[in-house]
Structures are given as C-alpha cells and as structure tokens.
C-alpha cells in the first residue's frame, strides 16, 4: 500500500502541473496559489464511469485550489456496500440511488452526509437505420428532434421473441437476431441493474415492485430473458459502449449506456461518433444519480466542491453529466457550446421510473443469477 | 437493400482516413479509463489509482513500473503485436514475458489456478466468463483491439458463388460446403479461437432462434454441422498456421475461416461476412488478482500505452485490426452473433464437433523406439501418447483424446519396422487397445527414419479418403542412421503422387535434426513441433489440433 501511495503522489504531482497549464485561466481559484500550500490527501471510492472526470487535470486543479488532493479507486457501485474498509475512505460515490441506499444502510453510522451533485439518464446508443425500423413498428418515436424508445412496446417485442426480420420495414436492418438491448452483465454492473429496475417498473404496469415474492416471479417469468438471451455480456459499462463505437450500430443495434458516455465522446472524441449513430432515451426513463457519501470532513469538502463550484460544474458537464442545483445550467451550456443535438433538454423527462428497494433488487438479481 | 460484403483493400483507405481524422481532431482527452471489473467481491488487490498522468507527456520510463516483469499467458494471435510490445517495454521500462497457449486450453489453465501468470491476453474472454472462478481470479480487463472471425474467399470463387455481390447466409454456406461447391480451411475449434468462433457463429445462426445457442440446440444443428464439415479440406491447430498453409498451397480450398485482420492481408481473398453475423474477438488484456502492486501498476501502464491514440493508430495500420482509431464502415452490415452464456453449451458443441460431426482423423504415428530412446525418453513418449487416451480428462483435454470414428495406426521402428498396430475407435470411444499397445513399447536398435516414413506414408495413402483427414506424425529422437537419407526420401516423394498432400507433422526431440525435419515439413506441407524442452505431452496435444 505504501508503494502505491508513493506512485499516486508522483502521478498527482505531474497531473497538477498539467492542470495548472491547462486550466489556469478559467479556474476560479488560481491553482498556483495552491502550489505552495500543503494539500490534504482525500481518498474516495467511485464508480468507474466517473474515473475520467476525477482524473481530468482541470478537475484536479480545482480540487487543489481548495487544498485537496483527491485520489480515487474504482469499484462496482453495487459492491461498494460490501467493500472491506469502505468507511475508512473519505467518501464513496456510487452511480445509483439504489446502490447508495445499500451503502448507507450497511454503514449508516459512519455516514456524515450524502449529496447528489449530478446525474445522467440511462440511454440507448443506436443508429438511424435501426430507429427507422423501430419507428415504423411503434417501438421508437421522435419528438422535438429527440428519439425515445417505448419501453412497453420494446419489452413486448422481447416477450414475443420478435426478430428484426419480423418487423415491418426490416429491409433497412435485415438481421435475423432477436430485438434485444445489449447490456453489461447484470450480475456485476450498475447500468444493467438500472435497466433491470426500469424494465421491472414498466412490466409491472408502471409501478414499483415491493414484495420479494412478486420480484422473484417477475424475474423468472420475464426479466431473466433480457439478460440470458443476450448470451455472453461484458462486465463493465465501458465494454459495450467501446464495442458500439468501434463496431457501429449495424453490429450492435441497441446498446445500453449512460447518456454521459455518448455526450463525453461527442464533446471529446467527436470523430468516433459517426453520422449514422444516434442517442435514444427509454420512455419512461430512469436516472443514474451520482451520489456522494461522505465518511469524513475532507469527504464533505469534496461534496461541497462538486456541488457548488461553478467551474467544477462546467468540467462535470464537459464529461457529459447533468448538474443538479445552482449550477444546473452548465449542462445545456456545454451541449450548446459543442453544438450538439438530439439530447433531451432538462425538465423534459416527464416520465421517470422508480427503482425498487435494494432488498427487492437483490432478490431479482439472485433469481436471475440462479438461472445462468 | 443489399448488404455489401465484398471488401478487402478498402480497409487501408479507411485506416488512412481515420489517421487524417485523428490528426485533425487531436483533442485533449482524459486518460482512457480501464474497465474495472465490478464484481461483488471486494478485493483490495485490484484497487487502481485513477489519477494516472497522461503517459504521452512523459517520454521517460515511469519510475513506478520500471524493472517490473509482467508474465502474460497469451494466444499466438498476438505475435504480430511484438514490435509494438517491444516499443512499449522500452518506453515503460517493463519486461513483458509472453507464454503462448490456445485460448480454450489457456483459459482452463488460468481458471484452474495453475501457472504463475500475472495477466492473460487471449483474443476473447468470452469462454473465461463462463467459469464461476473468473470473478475471484480476474482483477481487471481492458479490450485493446478488435477483429471479427469471417470468411475469406478466393476472388474468382467469390464471384462464381455470387458472394462478392451479396453475402450468403450461414445456411447457404452450409449448402455450398455440402454440395462440394465450397471447400474451406478452418482451424480446430478445440485448439484455436478462430475455429471455435466460426463454429459458434455457424451453430448459432443455423439454430435459428435469434438468441444465444443452448445445449438443446446443439442436437438440433448436428446434422447441418455434419453437412458443413464435408467441405473442410484444410485443418490447423492455429489461425496463423492456417494462413501459412493456405499461402503455401491453396489448391485444395476455395476459402478459409479466419480473423478479418489476417484475411485483409491477402489481396487475393475477398472478405465475406455471412448475413446472420459473426463473432468479434476483442483481445482483452486481463490482470489476474493478487499479483501485487508493482505488477498492477505495470499492467496499468501497459494498458494506458496500448490505448493511447498514437498506439491505437499504429495497431490499426500494422495489424489490420479495428481499434479506437478506426471508425465502423457504415455501409457494411456486420451483425454480431451472441456467444453462449453457459459452459455446458460450449462443451456440448465442441464434443459434438470432435466426436460426431467433423471428418474423422486418419493418423499414422511413426514412433522411434531405437536404443537412444531408453529410460526417461521412452517414459515421456508413453506418457505423451497415453495423454491422448485419457477419456476421463476435464474440459478441452478430453476433446484432444482420440475420438470415435478415428483411425489410428502405429508404426514402431528402429533399424527397421518393429511393430505395427491398427486401431479404429468405436462409437463408445473405448481406447484401452491404444493404451495397452503404447505401454508395451520398448527401446532397442538404430534409426531407419526415412525408409520407415516411406512405409508410413504408403499406409496413410491406402486409407486416405475425401471423408477423412489424413496425416502422419513422425516422432524420432535422433538422426537417421540407415539408407535412404533425406535426399533419397525427397526423390521418392516427388515420384510418388499417391502420398503427396499428406502432411508430415514432425516432433523435434532429443538429437533429431532440425534442418531435416524442417525440410520434411516443407516438402509435405506439414509442420515441425519443437519439444526440445522435453514436454512431449504438450507437443502431442498441440499436434492434435492439426490432425
């Protein structure tokens, strides 16, 4: 452990140098002020989809300007609650309310406070040819330039084992595979758990399942298929997304992602998002809330910077996340500056699904796991 | 709308375009994040600092990782990455020590907790994911590059079959193979990931459920698989050697199943992607758990290096694989076939292939039991041969044993032929006859290598047929002591049409002549397997993929 700490300090110092150059002008607090003072090392455990945000030199420079040297390790959100020694870190940041609830329930005594500085809706990365087929079959719809996937219609197609070639107009996408969203492995990944929650809500008549018996029944009857029929699935949310980017929507027609992944690529690696790729929102949608759980005062400082610093809000938005609170305009500003279209504006998500309690979710997961 | 599949050199153009694009759009990026394996088994050993500096700004060797050795169990597919790995080692100051093993076999080694490796680098972890042990044994994985397993068809044949204009369905590929219109080469699904992927692609598409194949589907597709197997005219234990064998003599086949990256490097082959889809190898560099902080840091540095923009660009240009530097060709419809999610399905499919479906092997084993073979050498030979009879073995090892329908002939020799034994494995797969014969071998006499080989080839030629795969395995620990020599043998071979085309797979062991064995392999279209380090069992298992 000592060795790796030394490594991180060196790494942090290099990153600080870059950050001061890259972000010096725009950072609210002059990063050079912080150079001389002693930085407090703050340890956090975060979901992997926030790794690029926390390692962004500008984000580090902003933390430095508050006297913080934030060092993070990544972990699956759902696994954080059971992670040995989690309460000894300064903060944890899982990627969903349900994982945060799990964490707070297990470590309630050690938790000083929780905040929700930013969030990202679940989305589907797809392509124009695929959407045109889905639209003709009443499964997708375009409103105000934004694509939506009708979850009830989609889940109905899955339940009936419909293939792309069964759909009207499938000449545009003549795949003999069944209509199925590609996700990560639900046994290990938060995004797949969100998709499970969303599907459960829709299949239950737009209501949250509250009893464990009902959860078991639904998992066996309809939810398991959403994962088992995919065959092999990757373990981390960057897996299917990277495959989508490199193989395209023809190869992988419907890929479950966080909206932030699509946005981050469009803003930072525009050449990878081709002209035929599209983002589509499930309707109803479900949000991945990035919760920050503080176990120490230093952790609370991190909460404060993430929640209130306007420059940090801009960096957060540049990584594709939607900002909560006073700086919430940062998201549409960044999207506007980048000239991006096809994104649902804040406040247009009328219909949002609720996730079940983590106990109920756990029953669903265990039921599905037993069927593998 | 018709799927356009004919495609070979246009990929170079795409790579060039991507290069221009990457230069124009050189935007500062946050460091590539590695895929954290988010298994619900917290393990401090897999913690990774996320605050890595951008490595491109630090041309000096990173002091954190310098001097660290990464021991990697890899598929032979990544041999074309060696120049890039050499540069990575020089820049990072680390040593990458590669050991090669087939994907299925190697995956089983690691999942059994065997071998002292820090990481794996197979073309795919799909098979690994089917093991319950994976979550505890694997710490992190990061996909480095991608290439699908496709069909490469000779340009003129593709035109005659119409596959250059309109891609066939897998059912049409099966029909063409069964009718004799399409003869192909494919590597062994048990030994090689490309052959395995091709088999899964085919079986899943034929099952027609639109979802991942299940064990119950395996029985349903068996008859179609058997029809498909009738078209196989070239086999191999690895994807690399399949291309070498094809390049040397492509007369017997119309095309090969192999990685797109290899097909694209042969201008005479047209890439054909069946309409129902293919399976893509994604080459995850995989860190095993509990290997210590230095190893983890070295792994992290290597992944960051390989995923750096300029290196991704270089991989695309030099190896013809798809990377972050290439964009998907939107005009082409390449559907992805789902990979089965249960290990029983994979085993059932492989078992059906070797025992019932594929053309049975017709093998002549020419075994040297001359005086020099006495003692430990003979014991090693017996152990190696007996490993092919262990029917109770676990996993793919069981699939490498002699299979029902196979014909095995032993020609034991020294100064002359000492014994001969013919065995046909029955439907029950009983191999007791083989083991009792092997156990009875004893060492005595000289080494009449080529004279015996002439006899072995003649024997093989007698039973060679379109519906079997005929070959000779030559095992000798010493140099030839009797007439004829290699030149005399070569003359005889050239004059003897009946034995031509039967590959001789020679095992290099003891004092055997590397030069002469190499010449023999070249002459007959076979291959030399080096058992110089004494692991005869591994050599025989490897050869089994070619028979």
JSON list of N, CA and C in Angstrom, two decimals, chain B residues 431-457:
[
{"chain": "B", "resi": 431, "resn": "UNK", "atom": "N", "xyz": [-10.61, -46.66, -25.54]},
{"chain": "B", "resi": 431, "resn": "UNK", "atom": "CA", "xyz": [-9.24, -46.53, -26.02]},
{"chain": "B", "resi": 431, "resn": "UNK", "atom": "C", "xyz": [-8.28, -47.49, -25.33]},
{"chain": "B", "resi": 432, "resn": "UNK", "atom": "N", "xyz": [-8.83, -48.54, -24.72]},
{"chain": "B", "resi": 432, "resn": "UNK", "atom": "CA", "xyz": [-7.97, -49.48, -23.98]},
{"chain": "B", "resi": 432, "resn": "UNK", "atom": "C", "xyz": [-6.95, -50.12, -24.91]},
{"chain": "B", "resi": 433, "resn": "UNK", "atom": "N", "xyz": [-7.31, -50.39, -26.16]},
{"chain": "B", "resi": 433, "resn": "UNK", "atom": "CA", "xyz": [-6.40, -51.01, -27.11]},
{"chain": "B", "resi": 433, "resn": "UNK", "atom": "C", "xyz": [-5.18, -50.13, -27.36]},
{"chain": "B", "resi": 434, "resn": "UNK", "atom": "N", "xyz": [-5.40, -48.84, -27.45]},
{"chain": "B", "resi": 434, "resn": "UNK", "atom": "CA", "xyz": [-4.29, -47.91, -27.68]},
{"chain": "B", "resi": 434, "resn": "UNK", "atom": "C", "xyz": [-3.35, -47.93, -26.49]},
{"chain": "B", "resi": 435, "resn": "UNK", "atom": "N", "xyz": [-3.92, -47.83, -25.28]},
{"chain": "B", "resi": 435, "resn": "UNK", "atom": "CA", "xyz": [-3.04, -47.73, -24.12]},
{"chain": "B", "resi": 435, "resn": "UNK", "atom": "C", "xyz": [-2.25, -49.00, -23.89]},
{"chain": "B", "resi": 436, "resn": "UNK", "atom": "N", "xyz": [-2.85, -50.17, -24.12]},
{"chain": "B", "resi": 436, "resn": "UNK", "atom": "CA", "xyz": [-2.07, -51.39, -23.88]},
{"chain": "B", "resi": 436, "resn": "UNK", "atom": "C", "xyz": [-0.95, -51.51, -24.92]},
{"chain": "B", "resi": 437, "resn": "UNK", "atom": "N", "xyz": [-1.20, -51.08, -26.15]},
{"chain": "B", "resi": 437, "resn": "UNK", "atom": "CA", "xyz": [-0.15, -51.11, -27.16]},
{"chain": "B", "resi": 437, "resn": "UNK", "atom": "C", "xyz": [0.99, -50.17, -26.76]},
{"chain": "B", "resi": 438, "resn": "UNK", "atom": "N", "xyz": [0.64, -48.94, -26.37]},
{"chain": "B", "resi": 438, "resn": "UNK", "atom": "CA", "xyz": [1.65, -47.95, -26.01]},
{"chain": "B", "resi": 438, "resn": "UNK", "atom": "C", "xyz": [2.49, -48.43, -24.83]},
{"chain": "B", "resi": 439, "resn": "UNK", "atom": "N", "xyz": [1.81, -49.01, -23.86]},
{"chain": "B", "resi": 439, "resn": "UNK", "atom": "CA", "xyz": [2.53, -49.48, -22.68]},
{"chain": "B", "resi": 439, "resn": "UNK", "atom": "C", "xyz": [3.54, -50.57, -23.00]},
{"chain": "B", "resi": 440, "resn": "UNK", "atom": "N", "xyz": [3.33, -51.29, -24.11]},
{"chain": "B", "resi": 440, "resn": "UNK", "atom": "CA", "xyz": [4.22, -52.39, -24.47]},
{"chain": "B", "resi": 440, "resn": "UNK", "atom": "C", "xyz": [5.45, -51.97, -25.26]},
{"chain": "B", "resi": 441, "resn": "UNK", "atom": "N", "xyz": [5.60, -50.69, -25.59]},
{"chain": "B", "resi": 441, "resn": "UNK", "atom": "CA", "xyz": [6.74, -50.25, -26.40]},
{"chain": "B", "resi": 441, "resn": "UNK", "atom": "C", "xyz": [8.04, -50.42, -25.63]},
{"chain": "B", "resi": 442, "resn": "UNK", "atom": "N", "xyz": [9.14, -50.84, -26.33]},
{"chain": "B", "resi": 442, "resn": "UNK", "atom": "CA", "xyz": [10.44, -50.92, -25.65]},
{"chain": "B", "resi": 442, "resn": "UNK", "atom": "C", "xyz": [11.53, -50.44, -26.61]},
{"chain": "B", "resi": 443, "resn": "UNK", "atom": "N", "xyz": [12.63, -49.92, -26.05]},
{"chain": "B", "resi": 443, "resn": "UNK", "atom": "CA", "xyz": [13.66, -49.25, -26.85]},
{"chain": "B", "resi": 443, "resn": "UNK", "atom": "C", "xyz": [14.80, -50.19, -27.22]},
{"chain": "B", "resi": 444, "resn": "UNK", "atom": "N", "xyz": [15.13, -50.24, -28.51]},
{"chain": "B", "resi": 444, "resn": "UNK", "atom": "CA", "xyz": [16.24, -51.06, -28.98]},
{"chain": "B", "resi": 444, "resn": "UNK", "atom": "C", "xyz": [16.49, -50.79, -30.47]},
{"chain": "B", "resi": 445, "resn": "UNK", "atom": "N", "xyz": [17.79, -50.66, -30.88]},
{"chain": "B", "resi": 445, "resn": "UNK", "atom": "CA", "xyz": [18.12, -50.62, -32.29]},
{"chain": "B", "resi": 445, "resn": "UNK", "atom": "C", "xyz": [18.46, -49.25, -32.85]},
{"chain": "B", "resi": 446, "resn": "UNK", "atom": "N", "xyz": [18.72, -49.20, -34.17]},
{"chain": "B", "resi": 446, "resn": "UNK", "atom": "CA", "xyz": [19.11, -47.95, -34.85]},
{"chain": "B", "resi": 446, "resn": "UNK", "atom": "C", "xyz": [17.90, -47.12, -35.26]},
{"chain": "B", "resi": 447, "resn": "UNK", "atom": "N", "xyz": [18.11, -46.20, -36.25]},
{"chain": "B", "resi": 447, "resn": "UNK", "atom": "CA", "xyz": [17.04, -45.29, -36.63]},
{"chain": "B", "resi": 447, "resn": "UNK", "atom": "C", "xyz": [16.91, -45.23, -38.15]},
{"chain": "B", "resi": 448, "resn": "UNK", "atom": "N", "xyz": [16.08, -46.11, -38.72]},
{"chain": "B", "resi": 448, "resn": "UNK", "atom": "CA", "xyz": [15.85, -46.10, -40.16]},
{"chain": "B", "resi": 448, "resn": "UNK", "atom": "C", "xyz": [14.68, -45.16, -40.45]},
{"chain": "B", "resi": 449, "resn": "UNK", "atom": "N", "xyz": [14.94, -43.87, -40.32]},
{"chain": "B", "resi": 449, "resn": "UNK", "atom": "CA", "xyz": [13.88, -42.87, -40.28]},
{"chain": "B", "resi": 449, "resn": "UNK", "atom": "C", "xyz": [13.12, -42.76, -41.60]},
{"chain": "B", "resi": 450, "resn": "UNK", "atom": "N", "xyz": [13.88, -42.55, -42.69]},
{"chain": "B", "resi": 450, "resn": "UNK", "atom": "CA", "xyz": [13.19, -42.24, -43.95]},
{"chain": "B", "resi": 450, "resn": "UNK", "atom": "C", "xyz": [12.61, -43.48, -44.62]},
{"chain": "B", "resi": 451, "resn": "UNK", "atom": "N", "xyz": [13.31, -44.59, -44.47]},
{"chain": "B", "resi": 451, "resn": "UNK", "atom": "CA", "xyz": [12.75, -45.82, -45.03]},
{"chain": "B", "resi": 451, "resn": "UNK", "atom": "C", "xyz": [11.40, -46.12, -44.39]},
{"chain": "B", "resi": 452, "resn": "UNK", "atom": "N", "xyz": [11.32, -45.93, -43.07]},
{"chain": "B", "resi": 452, "resn": "UNK", "atom": "CA", "xyz": [10.07, -46.19, -42.37]},
{"chain": "B", "resi": 452, "resn": "UNK", "atom": "C", "xyz": [9.01, -45.16, -42.74]},
{"chain": "B", "resi": 453, "resn": "UNK", "atom": "N", "xyz": [9.47, -43.93, -42.94]},
{"chain": "B", "resi": 453, "resn": "UNK", "atom": "CA", "xyz": [8.50, -42.87, -43.29]},
{"chain": "B", "resi": 453, "resn": "UNK", "atom": "C", "xyz": [7.84, -43.17, -44.63]},
{"chain": "B", "resi": 454, "resn": "UNK", "atom": "N", "xyz": [8.63, -43.72, -45.56]},
{"chain": "B", "resi": 454, "resn": "UNK", "atom": "CA", "xyz": [8.03, -44.10, -46.84]},
{"chain": "B", "resi": 454, "resn": "UNK", "atom": "C", "xyz": [6.90, -45.10, -46.61]},
{"chain": "B", "resi": 455, "resn": "UNK", "atom": "N", "xyz": [7.17, -46.04, -45.73]},
{"chain": "B", "resi": 455, "resn": "UNK", "atom": "CA", "xyz": [6.16, -47.06, -45.43]},
{"chain": "B", "resi": 455, "resn": "UNK", "atom": "C", "xyz": [4.94, -46.42, -44.76]},
{"chain": "B", "resi": 456, "resn": "UNK", "atom": "N", "xyz": [5.21, -45.52, -43.79]},
{"chain": "B", "resi": 456, "resn": "UNK", "atom": "CA", "xyz": [4.11, -44.88, -43.06]},
{"chain": "B", "resi": 456, "resn": "UNK", "atom": "C", "xyz": [3.23, -44.07, -44.02]},
{"chain": "B", "resi": 457, "resn": "UNK", "atom": "N", "xyz": [3.84, -43.37, -44.95]},
{"chain": "B", "resi": 457, "resn": "UNK", "atom": "CA", "xyz": [3.08, -42.57, -45.91]},
{"chain": "B", "resi": 457, "resn": "UNK", "atom": "C", "xyz": [2.25, -43.47, -46.82]}
]
